[in-house]
mmCIF file of C-alpha atoms in Angstrom:
data_model
loop_
_atom_site.group_PDB
_atom_site.id
_atom_site.type_symbol
_atom_site.label_atom_id
_atom_site.label_comp_id
_atom_site.label_asym_id
_atom_site.label_seq_id
_atom_site.Cartn_x
_atom_site.Cartn_y
_atom_site.Cartn_z
ATOM 1 C CA MET A 268 -6.949 -6.078 -20.231
ATOM 2 C CA SER A 269 -5.923 -8.818 -22.605
ATOM 3 C CA ASP A 270 -7.719 -12.140 -22.382
ATOM 4 C CA ASN A 271 -4.476 -14.110 -22.687
ATOM 5 C CA THR A 272 -2.667 -12.344 -19.849
ATOM 6 C CA THR A 273 -0.688 -14.736 -17.655
ATOM 7 C CA VAL A 274 -0.280 -13.986 -13.960
ATOM 8 C CA ASN A 275 2.280 -16.098 -12.103
ATOM 9 C CA ALA A 276 2.492 -13.972 -8.949
ATOM 10 C CA VAL A 277 0.668 -11.096 -7.269
ATOM 11 C CA ILE A 278 2.293 -8.242 -5.349
ATOM 12 C CA PHE A 279 0.086 -6.248 -2.984
ATOM 13 C CA ASP A 280 0.428 -2.834 -1.471
ATOM 14 C CA MET A 281 -0.746 -2.933 2.150
ATOM 15 C CA ASP A 282 -2.194 0.332 3.471
ATOM 16 C CA GLY A 283 -5.396 1.321 1.689
ATOM 17 C CA LEU A 284 -5.274 -1.812 -0.457
ATOM 18 C CA LEU A 285 -5.294 -4.782 1.917
ATOM 19 C CA LEU A 286 -6.025 -2.813 5.070
ATOM 20 C CA ASP A 287 -8.467 0.040 5.596
ATOM 21 C CA SER A 288 -5.680 1.926 7.346
ATOM 22 C CA GLU A 289 -5.090 5.146 5.413
ATOM 23 C CA THR A 290 -7.953 6.948 7.160
ATOM 24 C CA LEU A 291 -6.589 5.775 10.517
ATOM 25 C CA ALA A 292 -3.121 7.048 9.626
ATOM 26 C CA MET A 293 -4.558 10.433 8.637
ATOM 27 C CA ASP A 294 -6.580 10.616 11.853
ATOM 28 C CA ALA A 295 -3.432 9.825 13.828
ATOM 29 C CA LEU A 296 -1.504 12.621 12.075
ATOM 30 C CA VAL A 297 -4.247 15.110 12.924
ATOM 31 C CA ILE A 298 -4.395 13.946 16.554
ATOM 32 C CA SER A 299 -0.630 14.227 16.984
ATOM 33 C CA GLY A 300 -0.530 17.665 15.352
ATOM 34 C CA HIS A 301 -3.293 18.975 17.579
ATOM 35 C CA GLU A 302 -1.543 17.645 20.685
ATOM 36 C CA LEU A 303 1.508 19.711 19.689
ATOM 37 C CA GLY A 304 -0.545 22.802 18.877
ATOM 38 C CA TYR A 305 -0.486 22.505 15.076
ATOM 39 C CA ASP A 306 -3.357 22.348 12.622
ATOM 40 C CA MET A 307 -2.954 19.457 10.153
ATOM 41 C CA PRO A 308 -5.363 19.986 7.223
ATOM 42 C CA ASP A 309 -6.801 16.870 5.619
ATOM 43 C CA ASP A 310 -5.361 17.749 2.210
ATOM 44 C CA PHE A 311 -1.846 17.965 3.665
ATOM 45 C CA CYS A 312 -2.211 14.605 5.420
ATOM 46 C CA GLN A 313 -3.685 13.089 2.273
ATOM 47 C CA ALA A 314 -0.663 14.253 0.274
ATOM 48 C CA MET A 315 1.478 11.914 2.377
ATOM 49 C CA ILE A 316 -0.503 8.831 1.331
ATOM 50 C CA GLY A 317 1.771 6.278 -0.284
ATOM 51 C CA MET A 318 4.899 8.250 0.581
ATOM 52 C CA PRO A 319 7.889 6.628 2.319
ATOM 53 C CA ALA A 320 8.407 7.841 5.900
ATOM 54 C CA ASP A 321 11.558 9.768 4.999
ATOM 55 C CA ARG A 322 9.696 11.760 2.335
ATOM 56 C CA CYS A 323 6.848 12.431 4.783
ATOM 57 C CA ARG A 324 9.352 13.940 7.206
ATOM 58 C CA GLU A 325 10.708 16.166 4.439
ATOM 59 C CA MET A 326 7.190 17.315 3.546
ATOM 60 C CA VAL A 327 6.457 18.319 7.130
ATOM 61 C CA VAL A 328 9.678 20.332 7.404
ATOM 62 C CA GLU A 329 9.010 21.992 4.032
ATOM 63 C CA THR A 330 5.528 23.003 5.205
ATOM 64 C CA TYR A 331 6.066 23.856 8.884
ATOM 65 C CA GLY A 332 9.740 24.807 8.996
ATOM 66 C CA GLU A 333 12.941 23.538 10.556
ATOM 67 C CA ASP A 334 11.734 24.308 14.092
ATOM 68 C CA PHE A 335 8.803 21.885 13.846
ATOM 69 C CA PRO A 336 9.060 19.137 16.532
ATOM 70 C CA LEU A 337 9.423 16.385 13.949
ATOM 71 C CA LYS A 338 10.292 13.467 16.228
ATOM 72 C CA ALA A 339 7.562 14.305 18.726
ATOM 73 C CA PHE A 340 5.044 14.617 15.894
ATOM 74 C CA PHE A 341 5.743 11.223 14.322
ATOM 75 C CA ASP A 342 6.152 9.550 17.714
ATOM 76 C CA GLY A 343 2.755 10.963 18.617
ATOM 77 C CA GLN A 344 1.279 9.740 15.352
ATOM 78 C CA GLU A 345 2.601 6.245 16.024
ATOM 79 C CA THR A 346 1.100 6.329 19.527
ATOM 80 C CA ALA A 347 -2.262 7.551 18.240
ATOM 81 C CA LEU A 348 -2.294 4.955 15.453
ATOM 82 C CA HIS A 349 -1.362 2.213 17.917
ATOM 83 C CA ARG A 350 -4.278 3.256 20.129
ATOM 84 C CA LEU A 351 -6.725 3.227 17.215
ATOM 85 C CA VAL A 352 -5.539 -0.224 16.116
ATOM 86 C CA GLU A 353 -5.729 -1.604 19.659
ATOM 87 C CA GLU A 354 -9.277 -0.273 19.911
ATOM 88 C CA GLY A 355 -10.208 -2.471 16.945
ATOM 89 C CA ALA A 356 -10.446 0.229 14.278
ATOM 90 C CA LEU A 357 -8.233 -1.626 11.782
ATOM 91 C CA THR A 358 -10.157 -3.714 9.250
ATOM 92 C CA THR A 359 -9.422 -5.412 5.933
ATOM 93 C CA LYS A 360 -10.666 -4.019 2.635
ATOM 94 C CA LYS A 361 -13.537 -5.592 0.726
ATOM 95 C CA GLY A 362 -12.569 -8.794 -1.091
ATOM 96 C CA VAL A 363 -9.230 -9.465 0.634
ATOM 97 C CA GLU A 364 -10.077 -12.938 1.952
ATOM 98 C CA LYS A 365 -11.755 -14.000 -1.289
ATOM 99 C CA LEU A 366 -8.729 -13.008 -3.356
ATOM 100 C CA LEU A 367 -6.201 -14.636 -1.029
ATOM 101 C CA ASP A 368 -8.270 -17.834 -0.933
ATOM 102 C CA LEU A 369 -8.276 -17.866 -4.745
ATOM 103 C CA LEU A 370 -4.487 -17.530 -4.816
ATOM 104 C CA ASP A 371 -4.208 -20.324 -2.241
ATOM 105 C CA GLN A 372 -6.424 -22.562 -4.370
ATOM 106 C CA HIS A 373 -4.165 -22.111 -7.391
ATOM 107 C CA GLN A 374 -0.912 -22.006 -5.406
ATOM 108 C CA ILE A 375 -0.038 -18.565 -6.750
ATOM 109 C CA PRO A 376 2.799 -16.912 -4.795
ATOM 110 C CA ARG A 377 2.153 -13.469 -3.429
ATOM 111 C CA ALA A 378 4.114 -10.705 -1.714
ATOM 112 C CA ILE A 379 3.600 -7.338 -0.080
ATOM 113 C CA ALA A 380 5.514 -4.215 -1.135
ATOM 114 C CA THR A 381 4.755 -1.438 1.343
ATOM 115 C CA SER A 382 6.048 1.961 2.380
ATOM 116 C CA SER A 383 5.365 1.114 6.030
ATOM 117 C CA SER A 384 8.081 0.021 8.442
ATOM 118 C CA ARG A 385 8.675 -3.665 9.114
ATOM 119 C CA TYR A 386 7.372 -3.302 12.664
ATOM 120 C CA ARG A 387 4.138 -1.630 11.604
ATOM 121 C CA THR A 388 3.671 -4.025 8.679
ATOM 122 C CA ASP A 389 4.038 -7.189 10.751
ATOM 123 C CA ARG A 390 1.901 -5.843 13.589
ATOM 124 C CA HIS A 391 -0.933 -4.628 11.384
ATOM 125 C CA LEU A 392 -1.055 -7.837 9.347
ATOM 126 C CA GLU A 393 -1.312 -9.870 12.544
ATOM 127 C CA LYS A 394 -4.001 -7.580 13.956
ATOM 128 C CA ALA A 395 -6.001 -7.925 10.731
ATOM 129 C CA GLY A 396 -5.671 -11.708 10.699
ATOM 130 C CA LEU A 397 -3.447 -11.779 7.604
ATOM 131 C CA GLY A 398 -0.208 -12.911 9.197
ATOM 132 C CA GLY A 399 1.396 -15.836 7.384
ATOM 133 C CA ARG A 400 -0.614 -15.417 4.184
ATOM 134 C CA PHE A 401 2.224 -13.975 2.089
ATOM 135 C CA ASN A 402 5.341 -15.635 0.708
ATOM 136 C CA ALA A 403 7.410 -12.472 1.030
ATOM 137 C CA ILE A 404 7.124 -9.014 2.581
ATOM 138 C CA VAL A 405 9.139 -6.012 1.455
ATOM 139 C CA SER A 406 8.824 -3.084 3.849
ATOM 140 C CA ARG A 407 10.409 0.366 3.698
ATOM 141 C CA ASP A 408 13.159 -0.998 5.976
ATOM 142 C CA ASP A 409 14.104 -3.619 3.392
ATOM 143 C CA VAL A 410 15.009 -1.289 0.502
ATOM 144 C CA SER A 411 17.302 1.687 0.009
ATOM 145 C CA GLN A 412 14.759 3.609 -2.062
ATOM 146 C CA GLY A 413 11.019 3.657 -1.423
ATOM 147 C CA LYS A 414 8.099 4.211 -3.759
ATOM 148 C CA PRO A 415 7.823 5.754 -6.389
ATOM 149 C CA HIS A 416 11.193 4.092 -7.101
ATOM 150 C CA ALA A 417 10.948 0.621 -8.656
ATOM 151 C CA GLU A 418 13.100 -1.034 -5.977
ATOM 152 C CA PRO A 419 10.278 -2.235 -3.654
ATOM 153 C CA TYR A 420 8.502 -4.025 -6.506
ATOM 154 C CA LEU A 421 11.651 -5.401 -8.087
ATOM 155 C CA THR A 422 12.715 -6.721 -4.669
ATOM 156 C CA ALA A 423 9.329 -8.355 -4.131
ATOM 157 C CA ALA A 424 9.354 -10.018 -7.562
ATOM 158 C CA LYS A 425 12.877 -11.307 -6.952
ATOM 159 C CA ALA A 426 11.846 -12.697 -3.560
ATOM 160 C CA LEU A 427 9.042 -14.632 -5.259
ATOM 161 C CA GLY A 428 11.350 -15.850 -8.028
ATOM 162 C CA VAL A 429 9.043 -14.510 -10.738
ATOM 163 C CA GLU A 430 9.993 -12.167 -13.571
ATOM 164 C CA PRO A 431 8.374 -8.713 -13.185
ATOM 165 C CA GLU A 432 6.430 -9.039 -16.444
ATOM 166 C CA ARG A 433 4.777 -12.206 -15.074
ATOM 167 C CA CYS A 434 3.612 -10.420 -11.907
ATOM 168 C CA LEU A 435 0.497 -8.382 -11.207
ATOM 169 C CA ALA A 436 0.672 -5.434 -8.806
ATOM 170 C CA LEU A 437 -2.317 -4.131 -6.859
ATOM 171 C CA GLU A 438 -2.169 -0.529 -5.629
ATOM 172 C CA ASP A 439 -4.287 2.349 -4.370
ATOM 173 C CA SER A 440 -1.685 5.154 -4.229
ATOM 174 C CA TYR A 441 -0.166 7.212 -7.005
ATOM 175 C CA ASN A 442 3.417 6.582 -5.896
ATOM 176 C CA GLY A 443 2.759 2.862 -5.616
ATOM 177 C CA ILE A 444 1.416 2.769 -9.162
ATOM 178 C CA ARG A 445 4.425 4.726 -10.382
ATOM 179 C CA ALA A 446 6.732 2.264 -8.606
ATOM 180 C CA ALA A 447 5.099 -0.830 -10.084
ATOM 181 C CA HIS A 448 5.053 0.674 -13.561
ATOM 182 C CA ALA A 449 8.726 1.630 -13.255
ATOM 183 C CA ALA A 450 9.490 -1.982 -12.334
ATOM 184 C CA GLY A 451 7.821 -3.240 -15.520
ATOM 185 C CA ILE A 452 4.949 -4.820 -13.589
ATOM 186 C CA ARG A 453 1.349 -4.559 -14.740
ATOM 187 C CA VAL A 454 -0.636 -2.758 -12.076
ATOM 188 C CA ILE A 455 -4.325 -2.540 -11.270
ATOM 189 C CA MET A 456 -5.518 0.425 -9.244
ATOM 190 C CA VAL A 457 -8.092 -0.150 -6.527
ATOM 191 C CA PRO A 458 -8.787 3.431 -5.372
ATOM 192 C CA ASP A 459 -9.063 4.228 -1.680
ATOM 193 C CA LEU A 460 -8.737 7.886 -0.651
ATOM 194 C CA LEU A 461 -7.083 9.049 -3.861
ATOM 195 C CA PRO A 462 -9.228 9.193 -7.027
ATOM 196 C CA PRO A 463 -7.897 8.031 -10.401
ATOM 197 C CA THR A 464 -6.191 10.701 -12.494
ATOM 198 C CA ASP A 465 -5.307 10.819 -16.177
ATOM 199 C CA GLU A 466 -1.747 9.829 -15.258
ATOM 200 C CA MET A 467 -2.993 6.813 -13.327
ATOM 201 C CA ARG A 468 -5.222 5.727 -16.209
ATOM 202 C CA GLU A 469 -2.182 5.873 -18.448
ATOM 203 C CA LEU A 470 0.041 3.853 -16.107
ATOM 204 C CA THR A 471 -2.425 1.189 -14.964
ATOM 205 C CA PHE A 472 -3.574 -2.033 -16.535
ATOM 206 C CA ASP A 473 -7.069 -1.327 -15.217
ATOM 207 C CA ILE A 474 -8.918 0.522 -12.447
ATOM 208 C CA VAL A 475 -11.520 -1.420 -10.462
ATOM 209 C CA ASP A 476 -13.740 -0.806 -7.445
ATOM 210 C CA SER A 477 -12.520 -3.533 -5.110
ATOM 211 C CA LEU A 478 -10.370 -6.627 -4.706
ATOM 212 C CA GLU A 479 -13.498 -8.655 -5.444
ATOM 213 C CA ASP A 480 -13.287 -7.344 -8.995
ATOM 214 C CA VAL A 481 -9.625 -8.404 -9.147
ATOM 215 C CA ALA A 482 -10.590 -11.916 -8.036
ATOM 216 C CA LYS A 483 -13.282 -12.134 -10.726
ATOM 217 C CA TRP A 484 -10.780 -11.128 -13.410
ATOM 218 C CA LEU A 485 -8.052 -13.447 -12.154
ATOM 219 C CA ALA A 486 -10.141 -16.608 -11.621
ATOM 220 C CA PRO A 487 -10.434 -17.781 -15.269
ATOM 221 C CA ARG A 488 -6.821 -16.873 -16.005
ATOM 222 C CA LEU A 489 -5.491 -18.862 -13.070
ATOM 223 C CA SER A 490 -7.655 -21.835 -14.082
ATOM 224 C CA ALA A 491 -6.215 -21.625 -17.582
ATOM 225 C CA ASN A 492 -2.693 -21.688 -16.147
#
């Protein structure tokens, strides 16, 4: 990363980046599948990480056939996920508060660009104590094309009033990284369930262990601004 990089806004993914929710979502898929009599292997569930809901539905039909009870499956997943969240299983990822406090200190605008629905996004942010900490939120319901298309990130940058090249994106999923890169936004990968690949190393500005590392990198650059 260049020492003279300017960051005027930060755009966050939500699941697996801000919230430790990807494992919960996978658990909920497995629970729902079992309740309907289907085995949901971990690698199949993991393949849906970072995918928009419409693509996830397509993947299930492609794998299990047209007769699969699609609505019951995703309704069941939502119910199982809701139960896990209500039981207190949803937590924030390491370094979230520190990074948001740093952005507050320097009055840096920030947004969320997520593949989750507006309902799930708002509810999970509130449950995690992050409600009201973002200037804009772009959910899957707010765009015509989800990640890996550039639209979610371009929409978020526009909502913040900052040119894409002046933004920094933070992502854990492959499709999220592809989306940010397609939007012309520098992106840092903070891996969650998916490990870095050669493609991700090519597309990202950097790959770090946690949001604490992002805060350490950003601090001197925000002070310089």
